[in-house]
XYZ file of C-alpha atoms in Angstrom:
644
model
C 27.282 -10.496 -16.296
C 26.171 -7.548 -14.184
C 23.074 -5.574 -15.057
C 23.765 -1.850 -14.841
C 21.384 1.068 -15.078
C 22.638 1.873 -18.554
C 22.330 -1.664 -19.898
C 18.856 -1.949 -18.416
C 17.812 1.301 -20.095
C 19.245 0.082 -23.376
C 17.210 -3.100 -23.074
C 13.980 -1.086 -22.760
C 14.394 2.708 -22.914
C 10.824 3.454 -21.786
C 11.193 1.532 -18.531
C 12.638 3.259 -15.471
C 12.665 1.127 -12.306
C 11.088 3.084 -9.473
C 9.641 0.622 -6.957
C 10.781 -2.836 -5.821
C 8.376 -5.648 -4.949
C 9.902 -8.572 -3.049
C 7.885 -11.782 -2.853
C 8.611 -14.550 -0.396
C 11.050 -17.203 -1.568
C 9.225 -20.149 -3.078
C 6.194 -18.117 -4.112
C 4.225 -20.203 -6.570
C 4.505 -19.447 -10.267
C 0.770 -19.004 -10.742
C 0.731 -16.407 -7.952
C 3.546 -14.432 -9.569
C 1.872 -14.557 -12.966
C -1.484 -13.471 -11.534
C 0.052 -10.554 -9.616
C 2.139 -9.268 -12.526
C -0.874 -9.545 -14.834
C -2.963 -7.435 -12.475
C -0.187 -4.828 -12.255
C 0.200 -4.434 -16.025
C -3.474 -4.878 -16.941
C -5.488 -1.871 -18.080
C -7.350 0.281 -15.587
C -10.599 -0.587 -17.330
C -9.980 -4.241 -16.486
C -9.164 -3.527 -12.857
C -5.395 -3.365 -13.293
C -2.884 -0.668 -12.441
C -1.579 -0.259 -16.002
C 2.020 -0.084 -14.803
C 5.233 -1.614 -16.115
C 6.833 -4.539 -14.298
C 10.017 -6.523 -14.892
C 11.454 -9.483 -12.953
C 14.943 -8.994 -11.560
C 16.875 -12.209 -12.026
C 19.629 -12.535 -9.428
C 22.858 -14.493 -9.729
C 21.309 -17.618 -8.154
C 18.403 -17.507 -10.581
C 15.682 -16.452 -8.106
C 12.769 -14.458 -9.526
C 11.124 -13.256 -6.343
C 11.984 -9.591 -6.954
C 10.132 -7.376 -9.410
C 10.819 -3.836 -10.532
C 7.835 -1.578 -11.142
C 7.769 1.547 -13.288
C 5.343 3.471 -15.458
C 5.259 5.333 -18.726
C 5.456 9.121 -18.672
C 1.864 9.347 -19.867
C 0.695 6.945 -17.118
C 2.472 8.956 -14.430
C 0.840 12.181 -15.608
C -2.588 10.562 -15.395
C -1.655 9.249 -11.954
C -0.624 12.750 -10.853
C -4.116 13.921 -11.734
C -5.802 11.019 -9.928
C -3.906 11.610 -6.651
C -4.488 15.376 -6.877
C -0.902 16.649 -7.057
C -0.595 20.428 -7.040
C 2.004 22.057 -9.305
C 3.089 25.610 -10.135
C 1.540 27.246 -13.199
C 3.153 29.633 -15.662
C 1.437 32.564 -13.887
C 3.204 31.527 -10.620
C -0.028 30.303 -9.029
C -0.420 26.803 -7.561
C -3.152 24.603 -9.039
C -4.207 20.987 -9.026
C -2.608 19.228 -11.975
C -4.864 18.000 -14.761
C -3.652 16.327 -17.912
C -5.941 18.396 -20.114
C -4.351 21.655 -18.886
C -0.797 20.290 -18.660
C 0.620 22.975 -20.989
C -0.231 25.699 -18.468
C 2.125 24.300 -15.819
C 5.631 25.625 -15.398
C 8.359 23.364 -16.702
C 6.041 20.982 -18.511
C 7.043 19.555 -21.874
C 6.118 16.297 -23.525
C 9.750 15.216 -23.529
C 10.520 16.543 -20.013
C 10.419 13.473 -17.800
C 11.601 15.516 -14.805
C 8.342 17.458 -14.525
C 7.367 15.022 -11.777
C 10.006 14.340 -9.135
C 11.111 10.764 -8.556
C 9.454 10.844 -5.130
C 6.148 11.928 -6.714
C 6.405 9.155 -9.314
C 7.003 6.569 -6.587
C 4.083 7.918 -4.557
C 1.819 7.571 -7.615
C 2.941 3.962 -8.149
C 2.378 3.158 -4.478
C -1.111 4.650 -4.682
C -1.930 2.574 -7.772
C -0.574 -0.650 -6.252
C -2.488 -0.160 -3.009
C -5.680 0.369 -4.998
C -5.382 -2.903 -6.862
C -8.561 -4.595 -5.702
C -9.996 -8.046 -6.114
C -12.794 -8.414 -8.642
C -14.219 -11.915 -8.970
C -11.354 -13.740 -7.233
C -12.264 -15.659 -4.094
C -8.690 -16.651 -3.213
C -5.145 -15.716 -4.154
C -4.151 -18.191 -6.894
C -1.937 -20.897 -5.432
C -2.928 -20.104 -1.831
C -6.441 -21.391 -1.014
C -6.140 -20.185 2.599
C -5.667 -16.556 1.456
C -9.285 -15.462 0.985
C -10.317 -12.553 -1.226
C -13.579 -10.753 -1.794
C -14.622 -7.983 -4.183
C -13.014 -4.694 -3.233
C -10.281 -6.157 -1.024
C -6.821 -4.631 -1.532
C -4.667 -7.294 -3.190
C -1.365 -5.888 -1.938
C -2.593 -5.741 1.654
C -3.826 -9.340 1.517
C -0.473 -10.477 0.109
C 1.337 -8.647 2.922
C -0.827 -10.053 5.722
C -0.390 -13.604 4.367
C 3.384 -13.313 4.092
C 3.402 -13.805 0.319
C 4.609 -10.258 -0.239
C 7.669 -9.459 1.874
C 8.024 -5.737 1.221
C 7.506 -2.891 -1.218
C 9.972 -0.028 -1.232
C 11.063 2.775 -3.580
C 14.534 2.697 -5.093
C 17.156 5.278 -4.272
C 18.525 7.539 -6.964
C 22.193 7.142 -6.126
C 23.324 10.235 -8.025
C 20.682 12.505 -6.448
C 21.275 10.967 -3.017
C 24.984 11.692 -3.298
C 24.248 15.352 -4.101
C 21.742 15.613 -1.254
C 24.157 14.094 1.250
C 26.821 16.604 0.284
C 24.559 19.644 0.676
C 22.720 18.288 3.730
C 25.308 16.866 6.092
C 28.442 16.190 4.031
C 30.131 19.216 5.521
C 29.818 20.958 8.860
C 28.334 24.375 8.268
C 26.161 26.999 9.919
C 23.113 27.495 7.760
C 19.691 26.277 6.831
C 18.908 22.781 5.667
C 18.091 22.217 1.970
C 14.410 21.634 2.740
C 13.276 21.932 -0.891
C 15.811 19.289 -1.945
C 14.789 17.060 0.982
C 11.162 17.442 -0.054
C 11.927 16.563 -3.681
C 13.779 13.421 -2.607
C 11.933 12.170 0.499
C 8.564 13.916 0.249
C 6.711 16.543 2.249
C 6.190 14.621 5.510
C 9.893 14.096 6.146
C 10.851 17.549 4.866
C 8.279 19.096 7.199
C 9.743 17.210 10.169
C 13.241 18.478 9.409
C 11.803 21.947 8.873
C 10.152 21.826 12.289
C 13.331 20.458 13.901
C 15.370 23.291 12.414
C 12.768 25.924 13.332
C 12.446 24.615 16.903
C 16.237 24.624 17.311
C 16.511 28.262 16.208
C 13.531 29.163 18.406
C 15.324 27.691 21.440
C 18.347 29.968 21.017
C 16.778 33.048 22.744
C 15.786 30.841 25.690
C 19.306 29.432 25.845
C 20.972 32.855 25.639
C 18.764 34.314 28.379
C 19.022 31.176 30.511
C 22.826 31.244 30.823
C 23.091 34.478 32.894
C 20.133 33.402 35.020
C 21.947 30.153 35.739
C 25.218 31.915 36.529
C 24.047 34.893 38.573
C 20.677 34.100 40.167
C 20.638 30.440 41.113
C 18.673 30.470 44.374
C 16.634 33.665 44.061
C 13.512 32.315 42.434
C 11.731 35.649 42.462
C 14.303 36.817 39.903
C 13.062 34.071 37.603
C 9.632 35.690 37.253
C 10.720 37.589 34.147
C 12.419 34.504 32.744
C 9.350 32.332 33.325
C 7.044 34.987 31.840
C 9.280 35.187 28.778
C 9.177 31.386 28.534
C 5.388 31.352 28.561
C 5.069 34.032 25.896
C 7.883 32.405 23.895
C 6.152 29.015 23.831
C 2.979 30.601 22.463
C 4.675 32.774 19.862
C 6.914 30.063 18.401
C 3.989 27.655 17.921
C 1.839 30.300 16.258
C 4.668 31.555 14.037
C 5.443 27.950 13.077
C 1.944 27.649 11.610
C 2.757 30.580 9.339
C 6.111 29.137 8.273
C 4.430 25.799 7.696
C 1.725 27.391 5.533
C 4.340 29.189 3.401
C 6.340 25.997 2.853
C 3.402 23.721 2.128
C 1.864 26.282 -0.250
C 5.130 26.381 -2.166
C 5.200 22.573 -2.193
C 1.550 22.357 -3.236
C 0.304 20.220 -0.346
C -1.583 23.080 1.329
C -3.995 22.996 -1.612
C -4.275 19.228 -1.973
C -7.807 18.062 -1.384
C -8.145 15.237 1.071
C -9.261 12.139 -0.726
C -11.793 9.680 0.612
C -9.875 7.591 3.113
C -9.639 3.889 2.357
C -9.810 1.238 5.107
C -6.437 0.676 6.781
C -4.501 -2.533 5.983
C -5.190 -4.266 9.297
C -8.917 -3.537 9.370
C -11.062 -6.663 9.249
C -14.715 -7.588 9.564
C -17.607 -9.197 7.764
C -18.193 -8.213 4.146
C -20.692 -5.380 3.791
C -21.530 -2.268 1.792
C -19.978 1.121 2.508
C -22.945 3.536 2.623
C -20.820 6.395 1.210
C -19.018 4.732 -1.697
C -21.343 1.791 -2.275
C -18.320 -0.521 -2.412
C -18.099 -3.913 -0.783
C -15.636 -3.785 2.095
C -15.231 -5.142 5.637
C -17.705 -3.836 8.202
C -17.070 -3.952 11.943
C -19.427 -2.959 14.737
C -18.487 0.325 16.416
C -20.010 -1.023 19.652
C -17.525 -3.910 19.672
C -14.714 -1.443 19.093
C -15.867 0.769 21.982
C -16.049 -2.295 24.239
C -12.466 -3.168 23.348
C -11.328 0.404 23.970
C -13.068 1.005 27.317
C -13.009 -2.498 28.821
C -9.562 -3.643 27.695
C -7.362 -0.837 26.375
C -8.287 1.784 28.970
C -7.750 -0.537 31.984
C -4.445 -1.683 30.491
C -3.261 1.907 30.050
C -4.291 2.709 33.642
C -2.381 -0.368 34.845
C 0.716 0.802 32.976
C 0.375 4.271 34.497
C 0.147 2.722 37.960
C 3.256 0.632 37.274
C 5.077 3.768 36.139
C 4.198 5.506 39.431
C 5.340 2.425 41.346
C 8.719 2.527 39.605
C 8.895 6.236 40.408
C 8.505 5.538 44.129
C 11.338 2.998 43.924
C 13.446 5.758 42.396
C 12.729 8.031 45.364
C 13.766 5.231 47.729
C 17.062 5.043 45.849
C 17.417 8.823 46.086
C 16.972 8.654 49.846
C 19.505 5.844 50.091
C 22.040 7.843 48.041
C 21.449 10.908 50.234
C 21.933 8.934 53.454
C 25.073 7.331 52.033
C 26.465 10.764 51.183
C 25.782 12.084 54.684
C 27.574 9.131 56.258
C 30.518 9.064 53.823
C 31.132 12.551 52.540
C 33.580 12.106 49.693
C 33.921 12.641 45.966
C 32.566 9.141 45.370
C 29.508 9.735 47.540
C 28.882 13.018 45.707
C 28.855 11.120 42.412
C 26.515 8.539 43.910
C 23.890 11.267 44.316
C 23.442 11.275 40.519
C 23.283 7.485 40.108
C 19.569 7.052 41.002
C 18.530 9.737 38.497
C 20.668 8.181 35.758
C 19.266 4.700 36.437
C 15.734 6.089 36.492
C 16.295 7.913 33.185
C 17.456 4.663 31.565
C 14.461 2.791 33.012
C 12.114 5.492 31.694
C 13.475 5.088 28.156
C 13.148 1.284 28.358
C 9.586 1.502 29.695
C 8.620 4.016 26.997
C 9.824 1.702 24.240
C 8.185 -1.414 25.689
C 4.916 0.442 26.194
C 5.089 1.692 22.596
C 4.931 -1.889 21.300
C 2.043 -2.703 23.640
C 0.175 0.434 22.542
C 0.629 -0.466 18.874
C -0.683 -3.986 19.487
C -3.682 -2.732 21.457
C -4.568 -0.026 18.940
C -4.339 -2.513 16.092
C -6.484 -4.984 18.061
C -9.142 -2.283 18.517
C -9.656 -2.647 14.749
C -9.963 0.970 13.635
C -11.236 1.341 10.097
C -9.264 4.454 9.134
C -5.531 5.045 9.379
C -6.172 8.525 10.828
C -8.306 7.065 13.627
C -5.649 4.441 14.327
C -2.917 7.100 14.521
C -4.969 9.377 16.804
C -5.683 6.573 19.296
C -2.067 5.409 19.195
C -0.666 8.902 19.718
C -3.081 9.525 22.613
C -2.030 6.300 24.358
C 1.674 6.972 23.866
C 1.542 10.645 24.862
C -0.378 9.991 28.091
C 2.064 7.310 29.225
C 5.193 9.168 28.137
C 4.041 12.364 29.803
C 3.405 10.634 33.132
C 6.476 8.420 32.884
C 8.841 11.288 32.083
C 7.395 14.116 34.166
C 5.596 12.493 37.142
C 8.767 12.392 39.244
C 9.408 16.070 38.547
C 5.865 17.024 39.561
C 6.201 14.908 42.706
C 9.509 16.544 43.662
C 8.189 20.035 42.966
C 4.705 19.893 44.478
C 4.936 17.135 47.114
C 8.525 17.129 48.347
C 9.065 20.866 47.671
C 12.753 20.139 47.031
C 13.974 22.604 44.412
C 17.569 21.403 44.583
C 16.522 17.815 43.847
C 14.192 19.099 41.116
C 17.090 20.842 39.362
C 19.266 17.754 39.649
C 16.571 15.365 38.431
C 15.523 17.597 35.545
C 19.102 18.020 34.345
C 19.855 14.293 34.649
C 16.657 13.161 32.919
C 17.086 15.653 30.082
C 20.747 14.923 29.361
C 20.480 11.142 29.819
C 17.400 10.846 27.602
C 19.113 12.868 24.866
C 22.212 10.661 24.954
C 20.148 7.459 24.904
C 17.965 8.702 22.042
C 20.981 9.661 19.944
C 22.490 6.243 20.554
C 19.307 4.224 19.959
C 17.976 6.155 16.950
C 21.096 6.898 14.950
C 24.410 5.417 16.040
C 23.194 1.921 16.949
C 21.239 1.390 13.682
C 24.184 2.845 11.757
C 26.627 0.427 13.429
C 24.310 -2.544 12.944
C 23.850 -1.635 9.291
C 27.602 -1.463 8.759
C 28.071 -4.810 10.469
C 25.204 -6.472 8.596
C 26.399 -5.215 5.219
C 30.136 -5.447 5.748
C 30.808 -6.870 2.322
C 28.833 -4.093 0.620
C 29.870 -1.112 2.721
C 32.790 -0.119 0.479
C 30.433 0.081 -2.470
C 27.832 1.910 -0.396
C 30.034 4.551 1.204
C 32.789 5.046 -1.357
C 32.163 8.124 -3.469
C 34.023 6.465 -6.312
C 31.649 3.500 -6.666
C 28.563 4.838 -4.914
C 26.713 5.522 -8.167
C 28.354 2.717 -10.116
C 26.474 -0.186 -8.539
C 24.722 -2.547 -10.880
C 20.950 -2.733 -10.614
C 21.066 -6.174 -9.007
C 23.648 -5.011 -6.455
C 21.675 -1.892 -5.600
C 18.410 -3.771 -5.081
C 20.107 -6.462 -2.970
C 21.806 -3.758 -0.929
C 18.688 -1.695 -0.309
C 16.314 -4.578 0.458
C 18.469 -5.519 3.451
C 18.513 -1.999 4.903
C 16.306 -1.017 7.815
C 12.784 0.276 7.321
C 11.923 3.820 8.370
C 8.590 3.690 10.195
C 7.750 7.362 10.006
C 8.236 10.530 12.035
C 6.271 9.412 15.124
C 9.314 8.762 17.357
C 11.085 11.886 16.112
C 8.162 14.171 16.983
C 7.706 12.383 20.314
C 11.315 13.107 21.231
C 10.857 16.805 20.427
C 7.587 16.872 22.387
C 9.269 15.509 25.526
C 12.184 17.887 25.044
C 9.742 20.787 24.797
C 8.241 19.627 28.091
C 11.618 19.536 29.852
C 12.393 23.054 28.590
C 9.039 24.718 29.277
C 7.488 23.022 32.329
C 10.148 23.911 34.896
C 12.046 26.714 33.199
C 12.333 28.834 36.320
C 14.184 26.023 38.107
C 16.661 24.925 35.437
C 17.189 27.632 32.785
C 20.047 25.676 31.162
C 17.557 23.147 29.762
C 17.268 25.157 26.539
C 21.064 25.157 26.133
C 21.249 21.366 26.230
C 18.222 21.142 23.942
C 19.941 23.317 21.317
C 23.128 21.238 21.477
C 21.112 18.033 21.158
C 19.065 19.294 18.224
C 22.112 20.413 16.261
C 23.523 16.886 16.462
C 20.007 15.479 15.911
C 19.788 17.203 12.523
C 22.985 15.536 11.355
C 22.261 12.121 12.892
C 18.707 12.027 11.496
C 20.013 13.045 8.073
C 22.619 10.297 8.310
C 20.081 7.583 9.108
C 17.708 8.756 6.361
C 20.442 8.620 3.705
C 22.542 5.658 4.836
C 20.753 3.468 7.354
C 17.180 3.118 6.101
C 15.542 2.199 2.847
C 14.069 5.129 1.013
C 10.554 5.710 2.411
C 7.622 6.490 0.168
C 6.801 10.190 -0.047
C 3.610 11.199 1.757
C 2.014 14.591 1.018
C 1.065 16.552 4.119
C 0.112 20.147 4.885
C 1.074 20.345 8.595
C 2.548 18.404 11.489
C -0.970 17.278 12.315
C -1.973 16.282 15.835
C 1.516 17.118 17.119
C 0.674 20.819 16.828
C -2.139 20.290 19.335
C 0.169 18.249 21.580
C 2.764 21.038 21.722
C 0.084 23.662 22.386
C -1.338 21.560 25.238
C 2.137 21.266 26.759
C 2.554 25.047 26.604
C -0.726 25.505 28.509
C 0.421 23.078 31.212
C 3.709 24.961 31.462
C 1.810 28.131 32.416
C 0.319 26.366 35.427
C 3.555 24.702 36.600
C 5.707 27.823 36.317
C 3.171 30.012 38.105
C 2.921 27.529 40.989
C 6.720 27.179 41.229
C 7.159 30.938 41.433
C 4.367 31.144 44.000
C 6.143 28.492 46.111
C 9.453 30.371 46.236
C 10.464 31.785 49.640
C 10.852 35.266 48.190
C 7.270 35.355 46.890
C 5.934 33.748 50.076
C 7.575 36.523 52.065
C 5.310 39.014 50.316
C 2.256 37.353 51.918
C 3.335 36.626 55.498
C -0.155 36.759 57.025
C -2.457 35.040 54.532
C -1.613 32.088 52.311
C -5.041 32.411 50.729
C -4.009 35.793 49.296
C -0.928 34.124 47.842
C -3.018 31.349 46.243
C -5.500 33.828 44.812
C -2.698 36.026 43.449
C -0.963 33.068 41.795
C -4.287 31.892 40.321
C -4.996 35.403 39.023
C -1.582 35.688 37.382
C -1.990 32.216 35.896
C -5.389 33.097 34.412
C -4.024 36.376 33.035
C -1.132 34.567 31.350
C -3.466 31.933 29.926
C -5.757 34.660 28.630
C -2.766 36.398 27.078
C -1.728 33.129 25.398
C -5.157 32.609 23.861
C -5.362 36.258 22.752
C -1.966 35.961 21.066
C -2.996 32.706 19.415
C -6.097 34.459 18.097
C -4.313 37.626 16.993
C -1.484 35.891 15.101
C -3.009 34.503 11.862
C -2.232 30.882 11.005
C -1.479 31.892 7.405
C 0.271 35.014 6.087
C -1.914 37.567 4.344
C -0.582 36.836 0.852
C -1.256 33.096 1.267
C -4.807 33.854 2.447
C -5.392 36.002 -0.644
C -4.057 33.316 -2.987
C -6.243 30.657 -1.385
C -9.308 32.916 -1.536
C -8.612 33.711 -5.204
C -8.396 30.002 -6.066
C -11.642 29.325 -4.238
C -13.323 32.186 -6.095
C -12.065 30.947 -9.452
C -13.283 27.432 -8.667
C -16.758 28.757 -7.830
C -16.809 30.852 -11.003
C -15.770 27.834 -13.100
C -18.530 25.777 -11.482
C -21.085 28.500 -12.244
C -19.965 28.661 -15.886
C -20.263 24.894 -16.180
C -23.760 24.914 -14.661
C -24.854 27.752 -16.988
C -23.498 25.832 -19.972
C -25.386 22.704 -18.985
C -28.564 24.741 -18.428
C -28.212 26.348 -21.866
C -27.757 22.955 -23.520
C -30.813 21.570 -21.761
C -32.904 24.570 -22.962
C -31.817 23.958 -26.562
C -32.989 20.368 -26.299
């Protein structure tokens, strides 16, 4: 007999399955009992005080568990993770259980006060903070060592006992979101608030940035079309276009900060206080005492880490950069061969052959980027960074340096060594268009096709609107556990970063780059929405207040674009004709213009506030009220001490 949502609720009305835990097949009974006991045990005893139920499948296996929590437990969890909610006076404040009545929409019987994504985030936080007490090993697995303070879930994952943890989809809400998000072709904004409620702030912020960046590209695309049509070879006419590009790149990044602040204030993450960061899952070392928290946790020498970074990782990255340049030179040999072939055999076929080297090189670039990504992840993990933020920063730095050189080195070489503007236009157009096609195929259509093939027997139930929300609980869990895992927004932001480089670095040579970027991003919105809703398991929500280090990456690219565009304009024959007698005057003039534009960029960045005035006032008011409350508390304590 099938277990449906309704029958499950009837069995225990207070239990709502939110998160799935899948253990490895054949996991020992004592291990399962120990883990479930720790999950349901009281917080005072070191447990998570959650609800857990085994999901018995048709073949009788009990390696899957459903985790939920009572409404009261979730409210306490919301306070512990520092969720920010809207109050009755329309202000945003950190939620506390004691002041719960002051928050908009709260009622003791309103179980929708917290979104499902927030509830799942709370459960994930509680599970990850299940820590060993007196256990030395995981029961049933003597080789799996434990020590006081070690995360139990992370140890289970690293030892292969725990296969995966993922949040369940809400099929009814997902169906509504799909319809409003990509179920119909329309011209309009994305439902970012609904995306945030379902997938969390990190993913909603990515789609917000993708939408904003696409709209911001439209002026560049509109202006670029007439420049492409009417002024192809006259590079001096591109001075205004390049100047607009440089100012545009600064303005859109500064205005994005303001849009981001408005959104994240409304979502509450702008006010969330950063909690003390726990050691990342892969961090290892000898057991020691954290001088800040006083807890026992692994300790690893920073000197050893620096040795690994500078004596192993850095040489490896340099070797990869050298290999990338070597491949680039092979590409130029192919370009020369194609050009010679065209001169000897002028025909339609030989004209097409001129584009073959660039297409092959674009494919090779994408392959090298993906292979290097795996190597960078392995190296960064091997460096043994204690914090997840440190791990991400080192990984992003490695990947950005290689991708920048791998994608743009050939363009710099053509522009500033070969001085071939025609080849630069051709290469830029080919690299941009080919990379966009490959990314769309690799990131959306290929996973979608593989998912359909892998789940052929279940696809009618998954995609049919008639039975989409009528799956039994067992069927839904079995369906979702086999779906792909979404590993975060890293690759999505990287794709936009490289696209921004193609558009801004050589804008005065190929003004149609923004047109192709807009077309790509429109399809990217729909394909990314498709993979989030149909290809991947539901990811855990992660609160965030900005796009993080990617903001700095985009700003750095805009600074580099100032230099490249100024040099390209200075190299044009029309500008050179203005300085027939002295090239030094030309160089000094170009350098002066470049410095003036850079100064203008930094002035604009300073003048445009990162947060709108009303948001600044609200934040200042909250800070003032917090200080006043602290003063009142201190005065109360002082008065009580005087009475004693």
